Amino acid sequence: MSNHALASQSARTDFMRAAGSRKGILSWILSTDHKRIGILYMIAMGIFFAVGVLFGLLIRLELIAPGKTIMEAQTYNSVFTLHGIIMIFLFIIPGLPAVFGNFFLPILIGARDVSFPRLNLLSWWLFVAGGLMAIVSVFLPGGPADTGWTFYIPYSVRTSTNVIPALLAAFTLGFSSILTGINFVTTVHRLRAPGMTWFRMPLFIWSLYATGWVQVLATPIVGITLLLVVVERALGVGIFDPALGGDPILYQHLFWIYSHPAVYIMILPAMGLISEVIPVFARRTIFGYSFIAFSSIAIALLGSLVWAHHMFTVGMSDTAQWIFSLLTFLVSIPSAIKVFNWVSTLYKGSIELEPPMLFALAFIFQFSIGGFTGLMQGALALNMHLHDTSFIVAHFHYVMFGGTGFGIFAAMHYWFPKMFGKMYNKARANVSFILIFIGFNVLYFPLFIAGYMGMPRRYYDYLPEFQSLHFISTIGSWILVLGLIMMVANLLMGLRNGSRASSNPWGGTTLEWTIQSPPTVENFETIPVVATGPYDYSRYERGEHA
Ligand SMILES: [Cu+2]
């Protein structure tokens, strides 16, 4: 059945209203439908994000002036630790794969669900359990962990705060991520519709596929490492603590052997999403499809060889240092290919600045700043100067928030009409985008300057010469949060009383736009037969508008 015929089918009961064997909340939290699981992740993740943003706001408020502002130094250490743990393990890592990957991966390849639906539900329960463990650790006697999200040794085996619950929370969340990776890799291999060959797959799928392998292969390493810290703390066995004959540098190697590839678990799906949005709103067939597809795989492979660039100051041999420096420069090439191809797709395009496109363009701008400042840190001499300064904080927020965060917002505005069958108010969405974009850059850019001038990260207090930069940065955080609140309020209003959305409000050409909004439980009445590549805008390029 051709794609067009599918679009004209009359609306059937959608997955949210379909009557299953269970009723009410049980029909959600015990559902194995990939779409419902995607939305369950969205709700849980949204709550954790709000908590993470609150902690971020408190950090900025404390740093508005030198000395004590709103909290004691000990509390400050716990607040930035929790901010890091929540934003990394409970927002950025699950963000695109668990929410939008779960909802759209099967639909984009022409399938009815993922390979292991019950395992998929289990991954969500592990996610919630891990999140609750992290939150509970705040209220247990001893107080929340104050080690930073990296749990560096020896402090994490000596501090009296609740490190073990935090470690076990991260361990449990790791399992949720591994199970999601197993599901996605298997689904891409096994459940593609007839004709959906590898080089006809949407690029979001290539990015989820590469991410899935990193989730499966790298996450167990940090899982074991965190368990070893629990054993060392609980049983006093010398593994990492030098006082017990252990090696703290070994801990850093094991930690970053996962955590650097983990940054690609965070950014690759967002890159895939940008490759979905750019052709639709530029009305152009994507430039260099196979280069973008392969660059996702190359990033996953090369990204597992650069971990020690986080450790240039620990006293490694010169040989080891220049090798990891060189590899760090190399891994930037496949990322640059993506940016080049996105910009080439925009060239001569008929660009429509709809809300998803605004967030996607901001992604390209901010990810490029994040990328370039990453390259700077690959240079050994500069790294010695910038290591552990607020320059690093600015760098990873430009990549993780300015990149993946904006990617999540772009995905939300792009797929909202398909997921919920309703439109949000575009004018309000654009205003919220402007506030978020300005707030973000006013918040983080000054931290590059302060860090270059020597402002250390994770410090509760600072020298007066850094005050003006911190003051500007804190104002930025208020503008940003105002924009975030407006964005969420606008989407919730759209959910409540937005106008009905058609099956293809943006003029997309991938499979999700051929089925009704919201989709039915089965996604497709009949499994589609795919005959073309994903982003065919040749009619527009020939000037033959639809
Ligand atoms: Cu790294």
Coordinates of C-alpha atoms and ligand atoms in Angstrom, one line a residue:
M1 CA 0.0 0.0 0.0
S2 CA 1.6 3.4 -1.0
N3 CA 2.3 6.0 1.6
H4 CA -0.3 8.4 0.3
A5 CA -3.1 5.8 0.6
L6 CA -2.2 5.3 4.3
A7 CA -2.5 9.0 5.1
S8 CA -6.1 9.1 3.9
Q9 CA -7.4 6.4 6.2
S10 CA -10.1 7.6 8.5
A11 CA -9.1 8.1 12.2
R12 CA -9.3 5.0 14.3
T13 CA -9.0 4.7 18.1
D14 CA -5.6 6.0 19.0
F15 CA -3.2 4.4 21.5
M16 CA -4.1 6.7 24.3
R17 CA -7.8 5.9 24.2
A18 CA -7.6 2.2 23.1
A19 CA -9.3 0.0 25.7
G20 CA -6.8 -2.6 26.9
S21 CA -7.2 -5.3 29.5
R22 CA -6.4 -2.8 32.3
K23 CA -8.0 0.5 33.2
G24 CA -6.7 3.8 34.5
I25 CA -3.1 4.2 35.7
L26 CA -2.4 0.5 35.6
S27 CA -3.1 0.6 31.8
W28 CA -0.1 2.9 31.6
I29 CA 2.4 1.7 34.2
L30 CA 2.0 -1.9 33.2
S31 CA 1.7 -1.2 29.5
T32 CA 4.2 -2.8 27.1
D33 CA 3.2 -0.5 24.2
H34 CA 6.3 1.4 23.1
K35 CA 4.4 4.6 22.7
R36 CA 2.9 4.5 26.2
I37 CA 6.4 3.7 27.6
G38 CA 7.8 6.6 25.7
I39 CA 5.3 8.9 27.4
L40 CA 5.9 7.3 30.8
Y41 CA 9.6 8.2 30.4
M42 CA 8.6 11.7 29.3
I43 CA 6.6 12.3 32.5
A44 CA 9.2 10.8 34.8
M45 CA 12.0 12.7 33.0
G46 CA 10.0 15.9 33.1
I47 CA 9.8 15.7 36.9
F48 CA 13.5 15.0 37.3
F49 CA 14.4 17.8 34.9
A50 CA 12.3 20.3 37.0
V51 CA 14.3 19.2 40.1
G52 CA 17.6 19.4 38.2
V53 CA 16.7 22.9 36.9
L54 CA 15.8 24.0 40.5
F55 CA 19.2 22.9 41.7
G56 CA 20.9 24.7 38.8
L57 CA 19.0 27.9 39.7
L58 CA 20.2 27.5 43.4
I59 CA 23.8 27.1 42.3
R60 CA 23.6 30.3 40.3
L61 CA 21.8 32.2 43.0
E62 CA 24.6 31.2 45.5
L63 CA 27.3 32.4 43.0
I64 CA 25.7 35.8 42.3
A65 CA 28.2 37.3 44.8
P66 CA 31.3 36.1 46.6
G67 CA 30.9 34.6 50.1
K68 CA 27.7 33.1 51.4
T69 CA 24.5 34.0 49.6
I70 CA 21.7 31.5 50.3
M71 CA 23.4 28.3 51.5
E72 CA 26.5 26.8 53.4
A73 CA 29.4 25.4 51.5
Q74 CA 28.5 21.8 52.5
T75 CA 25.0 22.2 51.1
Y76 CA 26.5 23.8 47.9
N77 CA 28.6 20.7 47.3
S78 CA 25.6 18.4 47.6
V79 CA 23.5 20.7 45.4
F80 CA 25.9 20.6 42.4
T81 CA 26.4 16.9 43.0
L82 CA 22.7 16.2 42.7
H83 CA 22.3 18.6 39.8
G84 CA 25.0 16.6 37.9
I85 CA 23.6 13.2 38.8
I86 CA 20.0 14.2 37.9
M87 CA 20.7 16.0 34.7
I88 CA 23.1 13.3 33.4
F89 CA 21.5 10.1 34.4
L90 CA 17.9 11.1 34.7
F91 CA 17.5 13.7 31.9
I92 CA 20.2 13.8 29.2
I93 CA 21.0 10.1 28.9
P94 CA 17.4 8.9 28.7
G95 CA 16.1 12.1 27.0
L96 CA 15.9 11.3 23.3
P97 CA 16.4 7.6 23.2
A98 CA 14.0 6.6 26.0
V99 CA 11.2 9.1 25.2
F100 CA 11.4 9.8 21.4
G101 CA 13.3 6.6 20.5
N102 CA 10.8 4.5 22.2
F103 CA 7.9 6.3 20.7
F104 CA 9.2 6.7 17.1
L105 CA 11.9 4.1 16.4
P106 CA 9.3 1.3 15.6
I107 CA 7.2 3.7 13.6
L108 CA 10.1 5.1 11.6
I109 CA 11.2 1.6 10.4
G110 CA 7.6 0.5 9.8
A111 CA 7.2 -1.8 12.8
R112 CA 4.4 -2.3 15.4
D113 CA 6.7 -2.3 18.5
V114 CA 10.3 -2.9 19.7
S115 CA 11.7 -6.5 19.8
F116 CA 11.3 -7.0 23.6
P117 CA 8.2 -5.0 24.8
R118 CA 8.2 -6.4 28.4
L119 CA 12.0 -5.7 28.7
N120 CA 11.2 -2.2 27.6
L121 CA 8.7 -1.8 30.4
L122 CA 11.2 -3.2 32.9
S123 CA 13.7 -0.6 31.7
W124 CA 11.2 2.1 32.6
W125 CA 10.6 0.6 36.1
L126 CA 14.4 0.5 36.7
F127 CA 14.6 4.1 35.6
V128 CA 12.0 5.1 38.1
A129 CA 13.6 3.0 40.8
G130 CA 17.0 4.5 40.2
G131 CA 15.5 8.0 40.2
L132 CA 13.7 7.4 43.5
M133 CA 16.9 6.0 45.0
A134 CA 18.8 9.2 44.0
I135 CA 16.0 11.4 45.5
V136 CA 15.7 9.3 48.7
S137 CA 19.5 9.6 49.3
V138 CA 18.9 13.3 49.9
F139 CA 16.8 12.6 53.0
L140 CA 18.7 9.7 54.6
P141 CA 20.8 10.5 57.7
G142 CA 24.3 11.6 56.6
G143 CA 23.0 14.0 54.0
P144 CA 23.1 13.9 50.2
A145 CA 26.4 12.9 48.4
D146 CA 28.8 15.8 48.0
T147 CA 31.4 14.2 45.7
G148 CA 30.4 15.7 42.3
W149 CA 28.7 13.3 39.8
T150 CA 32.1 11.8 39.0
F151 CA 32.5 10.2 42.6
Y152 CA 36.2 10.7 42.5
I153 CA 38.4 8.6 44.8
P154 CA 39.6 9.0 47.6
Y155 CA 37.0 11.6 48.7
S156 CA 34.0 9.3 47.7
V157 CA 35.2 6.5 49.9
R158 CA 35.9 8.9 52.8
T159 CA 33.1 11.4 52.9
S160 CA 30.4 10.6 55.5
T161 CA 27.5 11.6 53.1
N162 CA 25.1 9.2 51.4
V163 CA 27.4 8.1 48.6
I164 CA 26.3 4.4 48.5
P165 CA 22.6 5.1 47.7
A166 CA 23.7 7.6 45.0
L167 CA 26.1 4.9 43.6
L168 CA 23.4 2.3 43.6
A169 CA 21.0 4.7 42.0
A170 CA 23.4 5.3 39.1
F171 CA 24.0 1.6 38.9
T172 CA 20.3 0.9 38.5
L173 CA 19.9 3.6 35.9
G174 CA 22.7 2.1 34.0
F175 CA 20.8 -1.1 33.7
S176 CA 17.8 0.7 32.4
S177 CA 20.1 2.2 29.7
I178 CA 21.6 -1.2 28.8
L179 CA 18.2 -2.8 28.4
T180 CA 17.1 0.1 26.1
G181 CA 20.2 -0.4 24.0
I182 CA 19.6 -4.1 23.6
N183 CA 16.0 -3.4 22.5
F184 CA 16.9 -0.8 20.0
V185 CA 19.8 -2.7 18.4
T186 CA 17.7 -5.8 18.0
T187 CA 14.7 -4.0 16.7
V188 CA 16.7 -2.2 14.0
H189 CA 18.2 -5.6 12.9
R190 CA 14.9 -7.6 13.1
L191 CA 11.8 -5.5 12.6
R192 CA 12.4 -3.2 9.6
A193 CA 9.5 -3.2 7.1
P194 CA 9.9 -4.7 3.7
G195 CA 12.0 -2.4 1.6
M196 CA 13.4 -0.5 4.6
T197 CA 17.0 -1.2 3.8
W198 CA 19.8 0.2 5.9
F199 CA 20.3 3.1 3.5
R200 CA 16.6 3.9 3.5
M201 CA 16.4 4.2 7.3
P202 CA 15.9 7.7 8.7
L203 CA 19.1 9.1 10.2
F204 CA 17.5 9.3 13.7
I205 CA 17.5 5.5 13.5
W206 CA 21.2 5.3 12.6
S207 CA 22.0 7.5 15.6
L208 CA 19.9 5.4 17.9
Y209 CA 21.5 2.3 16.6
A210 CA 25.1 3.6 17.2
T211 CA 23.9 4.8 20.7
G212 CA 22.4 1.4 21.4
W213 CA 25.8 -0.3 20.9
V214 CA 27.5 2.2 23.2
Q215 CA 24.8 1.7 25.9
V216 CA 25.3 -2.1 25.7
L217 CA 29.1 -2.2 25.6
A218 CA 30.2 0.8 27.7
T219 CA 27.6 1.0 30.5
P220 CA 28.5 -2.3 32.2
I221 CA 32.0 -0.9 32.8
V222 CA 30.8 2.0 34.9
G223 CA 28.3 -0.4 36.6
I224 CA 31.1 -2.6 37.8
T225 CA 33.3 0.4 38.8
L226 CA 30.5 2.0 40.9
L227 CA 29.9 -1.4 42.6
L228 CA 33.6 -1.7 43.4
V229 CA 33.4 1.7 45.2
V230 CA 30.4 0.4 47.2
V231 CA 32.4 -2.7 48.1
E232 CA 35.4 -0.6 49.1
R233 CA 33.2 1.8 51.2
A234 CA 31.2 -1.0 52.8
L235 CA 33.9 -3.7 53.3
G236 CA 37.1 -1.6 53.3
V237 CA 38.7 -3.6 50.6
G238 CA 41.6 -1.7 48.9
I239 CA 40.8 -1.2 45.2
F240 CA 41.0 2.5 44.6
D241 CA 41.8 4.1 47.9
P242 CA 45.6 4.6 48.2
A243 CA 45.3 4.4 52.0
L244 CA 44.1 0.8 51.5
G245 CA 46.7 0.1 48.8
G246 CA 44.4 1.0 46.0
D247 CA 44.9 3.2 42.9
P248 CA 42.7 6.3 42.5
I249 CA 43.9 6.8 38.9
L250 CA 42.6 3.3 38.0
Y251 CA 39.2 4.6 39.2
Q252 CA 39.4 7.6 36.8
H253 CA 40.4 5.4 33.9
L254 CA 37.5 3.0 34.5
F255 CA 35.0 5.8 35.2
W256 CA 35.9 7.7 32.0
I257 CA 36.1 4.6 29.8
Y258 CA 32.3 4.7 30.2
S259 CA 31.7 8.4 30.8
H260 CA 33.3 9.7 27.7
P261 CA 31.4 7.3 25.4
A262 CA 28.5 8.2 27.5
V263 CA 28.7 11.8 26.2
Y264 CA 27.9 10.2 22.8
I265 CA 25.0 8.3 24.3
M266 CA 23.9 11.8 25.2
I267 CA 24.6 13.7 21.9
L268 CA 24.2 11.1 19.1
P269 CA 20.4 10.8 19.3
A270 CA 20.2 14.6 19.3
M271 CA 22.3 14.7 16.2
G272 CA 20.0 12.2 14.6
L273 CA 17.0 14.3 15.5
I274 CA 18.6 17.4 13.9
S275 CA 19.1 15.3 10.7
E276 CA 15.3 14.7 10.8
V277 CA 14.2 18.3 11.3
I278 CA 16.6 20.2 9.0
P279 CA 15.4 18.6 5.6
V280 CA 11.7 19.0 6.6
F281 CA 12.0 22.8 7.3
A282 CA 14.5 23.5 4.5
R283 CA 12.4 21.5 2.1
R284 CA 15.7 19.9 0.8
T285 CA 16.8 16.3 0.5
I286 CA 19.5 15.9 3.2
F287 CA 23.1 16.6 1.9
G288 CA 25.4 13.5 2.2
Y289 CA 23.0 11.0 3.7
S290 CA 25.5 8.1 3.9
F291 CA 28.3 10.3 5.3
I292 CA 25.9 11.4 8.1
A293 CA 24.9 7.7 8.7
F294 CA 28.5 6.5 8.9
S295 CA 29.6 9.5 11.0
S296 CA 27.3 8.2 13.7
I297 CA 29.0 4.8 13.7
A298 CA 32.5 6.5 13.5
I299 CA 31.6 8.7 16.5
A300 CA 30.6 5.6 18.5
L301 CA 33.8 3.8 17.6
L302 CA 36.3 6.6 17.9
G303 CA 34.5 8.0 21.0
S304 CA 35.5 4.9 22.9
L305 CA 39.2 5.6 22.4
V306 CA 39.6 9.1 23.9
W307 CA 38.6 8.8 27.6
A308 CA 41.9 9.9 29.1
H309 CA 41.6 13.4 27.8
H310 CA 39.7 14.0 31.1
M311 CA 42.9 13.0 32.9
F312 CA 45.7 15.1 31.3
T313 CA 46.6 16.5 34.7
V314 CA 47.0 13.2 36.6
G315 CA 50.6 12.6 35.6
M316 CA 50.3 10.2 32.6
S317 CA 53.3 9.6 30.4
D318 CA 54.0 12.1 27.6
T319 CA 53.4 9.3 25.0
A320 CA 50.0 8.5 26.5
Q321 CA 49.1 12.2 26.6
W322 CA 49.8 13.0 22.9
I323 CA 48.1 9.8 21.8
F324 CA 44.9 10.7 23.6
S325 CA 45.2 14.3 22.4
L326 CA 45.5 13.2 18.8
L327 CA 42.5 10.8 19.2
T328 CA 40.5 13.6 20.6
F329 CA 41.2 15.8 17.5
L330 CA 40.2 12.8 15.3
V331 CA 36.9 12.2 17.0
S332 CA 35.8 15.8 16.2
I333 CA 35.9 15.0 12.4
P334 CA 32.7 12.9 12.2
S335 CA 30.9 15.5 14.3
A336 CA 32.2 18.2 11.9
I337 CA 30.9 16.2 8.9
K338 CA 27.4 16.3 10.4
V339 CA 27.5 20.1 11.0
F340 CA 28.9 20.6 7.5
N341 CA 26.1 18.5 6.0
W342 CA 23.3 20.2 8.0
V343 CA 24.5 23.6 6.8
S344 CA 24.9 22.3 3.3
T345 CA 21.3 21.1 3.4
L346 CA 20.2 24.6 4.5
Y347 CA 22.0 26.2 1.6
K348 CA 19.5 27.3 -1.0
G349 CA 16.7 25.7 1.0
S350 CA 13.3 27.3 1.4
I351 CA 13.6 27.6 5.2
E352 CA 10.5 27.8 7.4
L353 CA 11.3 29.1 10.9
E354 CA 8.8 26.9 12.7
P355 CA 9.5 26.2 16.4
P356 CA 11.2 22.8 15.8
M357 CA 13.5 24.5 13.3
L358 CA 14.4 27.4 15.7
F359 CA 15.6 24.9 18.3
A360 CA 17.4 22.9 15.6
L361 CA 19.3 26.0 14.3
A362 CA 20.2 26.9 17.9
F363 CA 21.5 23.4 18.4
I364 CA 23.9 23.8 15.4
F365 CA 25.1 27.2 16.7
Q366 CA 25.7 26.0 20.3
F367 CA 26.9 22.6 19.5
S368 CA 29.6 24.2 17.3
I369 CA 30.7 26.4 20.2
G370 CA 30.7 23.3 22.4
G371 CA 32.7 21.4 19.8
F372 CA 35.3 24.0 19.2
T373 CA 35.9 24.5 22.9
G374 CA 36.2 20.7 23.1
L375 CA 39.0 20.8 20.5
M376 CA 40.7 23.5 22.5
Q377 CA 40.9 21.1 25.5
G378 CA 42.4 18.4 23.3
A379 CA 45.5 20.6 23.1
L380 CA 47.7 19.5 26.0
A381 CA 49.1 22.9 27.0
L382 CA 45.7 24.6 26.9
N383 CA 44.1 21.7 28.8
M384 CA 46.6 22.2 31.7
H385 CA 45.3 25.7 32.0
L386 CA 41.6 25.1 31.6
H387 CA 41.2 21.8 33.5
D388 CA 38.8 22.0 36.4
T389 CA 37.8 25.6 35.6
S390 CA 34.4 27.0 34.8
F391 CA 35.6 27.0 31.1
I392 CA 34.9 23.2 31.3
V393 CA 31.5 23.8 32.9
A394 CA 30.6 26.2 30.0
H395 CA 32.0 23.7 27.4
F396 CA 29.9 20.7 28.5
H397 CA 26.8 22.8 29.0
Y398 CA 27.1 24.1 25.5
V399 CA 27.3 20.5 24.2
M400 CA 24.9 18.8 26.7
F401 CA 22.3 21.5 27.2
G402 CA 22.9 23.8 24.2
G403 CA 23.1 20.5 22.1
T404 CA 21.1 17.7 23.5
G405 CA 18.8 19.8 25.7
F406 CA 17.8 22.0 22.7
G407 CA 17.6 18.7 20.7
I408 CA 15.0 17.4 23.2
F409 CA 13.1 20.7 22.9
A410 CA 13.2 20.5 19.1
A411 CA 12.0 16.9 19.2
M412 CA 9.2 17.9 21.6
H413 CA 8.0 20.7 19.2
Y414 CA 8.4 18.5 16.1
W415 CA 6.7 15.4 17.2
F416 CA 4.1 16.9 19.7
P417 CA 1.3 17.0 17.1
K418 CA 2.0 13.3 16.1
M419 CA 2.2 12.1 19.7
F420 CA -0.9 13.9 21.0
G421 CA -2.9 14.8 17.9
K422 CA -3.0 18.5 18.9
M423 CA -1.1 21.6 18.0
Y424 CA 0.5 24.0 20.5
N425 CA 0.5 27.8 20.1
K426 CA 3.3 28.5 17.7
A427 CA 3.7 32.2 18.6
R428 CA 4.1 31.4 22.3
A429 CA 6.5 28.6 21.4
N430 CA 8.6 31.1 19.4
V431 CA 8.7 33.6 22.3
S432 CA 9.7 30.8 24.8
F433 CA 12.4 29.8 22.3
I434 CA 13.8 33.4 22.3
L435 CA 13.9 33.6 26.1
I436 CA 15.5 30.1 26.4
F437 CA 18.1 31.0 23.7
I438 CA 19.1 34.3 25.2
G439 CA 19.0 33.0 28.8
F440 CA 21.2 30.0 27.9
N441 CA 23.9 32.1 26.2
V442 CA 23.9 34.8 28.9
L443 CA 24.2 32.1 31.5
Y444 CA 27.0 30.0 30.1
F445 CA 29.1 32.2 27.8
P446 CA 30.5 34.4 30.7
L447 CA 31.7 31.1 32.3
F448 CA 34.1 30.6 29.4
I449 CA 35.7 34.0 30.1
A450 CA 35.8 33.4 33.9
G451 CA 37.3 30.0 33.4
Y452 CA 40.0 31.3 31.1
M453 CA 40.8 33.9 33.7
G454 CA 41.3 31.0 36.3
M455 CA 37.9 30.7 38.0
P456 CA 37.8 27.1 39.3
R457 CA 34.7 24.9 38.9
R458 CA 32.8 23.5 42.0
Y459 CA 34.1 26.3 44.2
Y460 CA 31.6 27.8 46.7
D461 CA 33.4 31.1 46.9
Y462 CA 35.6 33.2 44.5
L463 CA 37.8 36.3 44.1
P464 CA 36.1 39.6 43.6
E465 CA 37.4 40.0 40.0
F466 CA 35.0 37.2 38.9
Q467 CA 31.9 38.9 40.4
S468 CA 30.6 40.7 37.3
L469 CA 30.8 37.6 35.1
H470 CA 29.0 35.5 37.7
F471 CA 26.4 38.3 38.2
I472 CA 25.6 38.3 34.4
S473 CA 25.5 34.5 34.4
T474 CA 23.0 34.4 37.2
I475 CA 20.7 36.9 35.4
G476 CA 20.9 34.6 32.4
S477 CA 19.7 31.7 34.5
W478 CA 16.6 33.6 35.4
I479 CA 15.8 34.4 31.8
L480 CA 16.4 30.8 30.9
V481 CA 14.1 29.5 33.5
L482 CA 11.4 32.0 32.6
G483 CA 11.6 30.6 29.0
L484 CA 11.5 27.0 30.2
I485 CA 8.4 27.6 32.3
M486 CA 6.7 29.4 29.3
M487 CA 7.6 26.5 27.0
V488 CA 6.3 23.8 29.3
A489 CA 3.1 25.9 30.0
N490 CA 2.5 26.4 26.3
L491 CA 2.9 22.6 25.6
L492 CA 0.6 21.7 28.4
M493 CA -2.0 24.2 27.2
G494 CA -1.7 22.6 23.7
L495 CA -2.3 19.2 25.2
R496 CA -5.4 20.5 27.0
N497 CA -7.1 22.5 24.4
G498 CA -4.9 22.8 21.3
S499 CA -6.4 22.6 17.9
R500 CA -6.6 19.2 16.2
A501 CA -3.4 18.3 14.3
S502 CA -3.5 16.6 10.9
S503 CA -1.4 13.5 10.2
N504 CA 1.3 15.6 8.6
P505 CA 1.3 19.2 9.8
W506 CA 5.0 19.9 8.8
G507 CA 5.1 18.3 5.3
G508 CA 7.4 15.5 6.5
T509 CA 8.3 12.5 4.3
T510 CA 9.2 9.8 6.9
L511 CA 6.8 7.1 7.9
E512 CA 5.4 8.7 11.1
W513 CA 3.7 11.4 8.9
T514 CA 1.9 8.8 6.9
I515 CA -0.2 7.5 9.9
Q516 CA -2.9 9.3 11.9
S517 CA -2.2 11.6 14.9
P518 CA -2.0 10.2 17.5
P519 CA -1.1 6.8 16.1
T520 CA -3.2 3.6 16.8
V521 CA -1.9 0.9 19.1
E522 CA -0.7 -1.1 16.1
N523 CA 0.8 2.0 14.4
F524 CA 0.0 0.7 10.9
E525 CA -3.2 -1.1 9.6
T526 CA -0.8 -3.0 7.3
I527 CA 2.9 -3.0 7.4
P528 CA 4.1 -0.5 4.8
V529 CA 6.3 -1.5 1.8
V530 CA 9.1 1.1 1.5
A531 CA 10.3 2.1 -1.9
T532 CA 12.3 5.3 -1.4
G533 CA 14.9 6.9 0.9
P534 CA 13.7 9.0 3.9
Y535 CA 14.0 12.7 2.9
D536 CA 12.8 13.1 -0.7
Y537 CA 12.2 16.8 -1.4
S538 CA 13.2 16.5 -5.1
R539 CA 9.8 18.0 -6.1
Y540 CA 10.5 21.1 -4.1
E541 CA 14.1 21.3 -5.5
R542 CA 12.6 21.1 -9.0
G543 CA 10.2 23.9 -8.0
E544 CA 7.1 21.7 -8.2
H545 CA 5.5 22.5 -4.9
A546 CA 2.9 19.9 -3.6
Ligands
CU1 CU 35.6 13.3 27.1

